[in-house]
Amino acid sequence: MTHPLEQLRDEALREIDSASDGQALETARIKYLGKSGSISAWGEQMRTLGKDEKPIVGKLLNEVRNAVSAALESRAANFRSQMESEALGKMDVSLPGTPHEIGALHPLTQMWQRSIEIFRRMGFALADGPDIEDEWQCFDALNTPPEHPARNEQDTFYLPDGRLLRTHTSTVQIRTMQAAPPPIRVIAPGAAYRRDELDATHSPQFHQIEGLYVDENVSVADLKGALEFFMRELFGAGTEVQFRPHYFPFTEPSLEIYVKSKALKSGERWIEVAGSGIVHPAVFEAVNKARGDKAYDPEKWTGYAFGLGMDRLAMILFDIPDIRLFAQNDLRFLRQFA
Ligand code: DAH
């Protein structure tokens, strides 16, 4: 004879088996195993059973509970995997995927990386300074007092508090010397700003690499050697480099550097790419004054400095006709350097 608990179990299993969805399954669970479910009710009845019957019915009750729970769980798992495969079935694997566009480095960044790599091989360390500077860093310390005409040519943007956007990366020369005694051999890549009208070759924001080398007995020959090496590494072995006398307040003598590039579609011609020279003793003196020592004694130390126009160099190297292209974010332009 089957025990009523066994009948209850069979009934529950049938119901679970024929449940058509999660909702029906839940109804069955409450009906049999819920607080006032019919299987749970047997737990209450145990108290009324006799000593002989109790362990037998207790054991049976446990088995029935476990069997029903397991059936509920396995049916629920069925429903879950059924739902998943239905969802997958609706997915069209032949549809094109979501494209992940691969970015690329901006041509100016590439130019910087190449340049830094060449200077590193010559033993230059990287230096840095802020874009917002004060007049002293940008002009006075670089032997350019307020009445100096060079301030006009390099007019920049002023903040209400009198600070300014640096007109050249030469500010980093001053910062580097303030921070450490000689010898110094650094380059400082960064942005510079000027109140220039925007056209094909001028931009209010442009980019430079500043260089500073201070040691004993540094001469124009050292400057020439380093920059000729740089230009030939960058543009190729046959590249011609010219040094033309010029004037900068912070160097004496001062030289402008020109390269003749074969890369240009518009034809081979001399293009100015940098200013340079031998650091003016007045710059060392200004640094000494700010430091409060004589670390940069102009009788003992000499140095060369240069400021390379990154935009210019990139325009030559990649044959780019217009400086505005660097900032316009036109993907048709940028993709060519990917
Ligand atoms: N600062 C100059 C400019 O932006 C370039 C320059 C010239 C930098 C001579 C130098 C230098 O370090 O020695 O026009």
Coordinates of N, CA and C and ligand atoms in Angstrom, one line a residue, residues 154 167-168 170 173 194 208 210-211 248 250-251 275-277 305-307, ligand 1:
Q154 N 56.6 88.9 -29.9 CA 56.2 87.7 -29.3 C 55.0 88.0 -28.4
T167 N 55.1 82.4 -24.6 CA 55.2 82.6 -26.1 C 56.2 81.6 -26.6
H168 N 57.0 81.0 -25.8 CA 57.9 80.0 -26.2 C 58.2 79.0 -25.1
S170 N 61.1 78.4 -24.1 CA 62.3 78.8 -23.5 C 62.1 79.0 -22.0
Q173 N 63.9 76.5 -19.9 CA 65.3 76.7 -19.7 C 65.5 77.3 -18.3
R194 N 50.9 82.6 -29.3 CA 51.2 83.9 -29.7 C 50.0 84.6 -30.4
Q208 N 56.6 73.4 -29.7 CA 58.1 73.5 -29.9 C 58.8 72.4 -29.1
E210 N 62.1 72.7 -26.9 CA 63.2 73.5 -26.4 C 64.4 72.6 -26.0
G211 N 65.6 73.1 -26.2 CA 66.8 72.3 -25.8 C 67.7 73.2 -25.1
F248 N 68.4 86.9 -31.1 CA 67.5 86.6 -30.0 C 68.1 87.3 -28.7
F250 N 68.2 86.3 -25.7 CA 68.7 85.4 -24.7 C 69.9 84.5 -25.2
T251 N 70.4 84.8 -26.5 CA 71.5 84.1 -27.0 C 72.5 85.1 -27.6
G275 N 65.2 78.4 -33.8 CA 66.1 79.4 -33.4 C 67.1 78.8 -32.4
S276 N 68.3 79.4 -32.3 CA 69.3 78.7 -31.4 C 70.4 79.7 -31.1
G277 N 71.3 79.3 -30.3 CA 72.4 80.2 -30.0 C 73.1 79.8 -28.7
A305 N 71.4 76.7 -26.6 CA 70.0 76.5 -26.5 C 69.4 76.5 -27.9
F306 N 68.2 75.9 -28.0 CA 67.5 75.9 -29.3 C 66.0 75.8 -29.0
G307 N 65.2 76.3 -30.0 CA 63.8 76.1 -29.9 C 63.3 75.6 -31.3
Ligands
DAH1 N1 62.2 81.0 -28.2 C1 62.5 81.3 -29.6 C2 61.2 81.5 -30.3 O1 60.2 81.0 -29.9 C3 63.3 80.2 -30.2 C4 64.6 80.1 -29.6 C5 65.7 80.8 -30.1 C6 64.8 79.3 -28.6 C7 66.9 80.7 -29.6 C8 66.1 79.2 -28.1 C9 67.1 79.9 -28.6 O2 66.4 78.3 -27.0 O3 68.4 79.8 -28.0 O4 61.2 82.2 -31.3

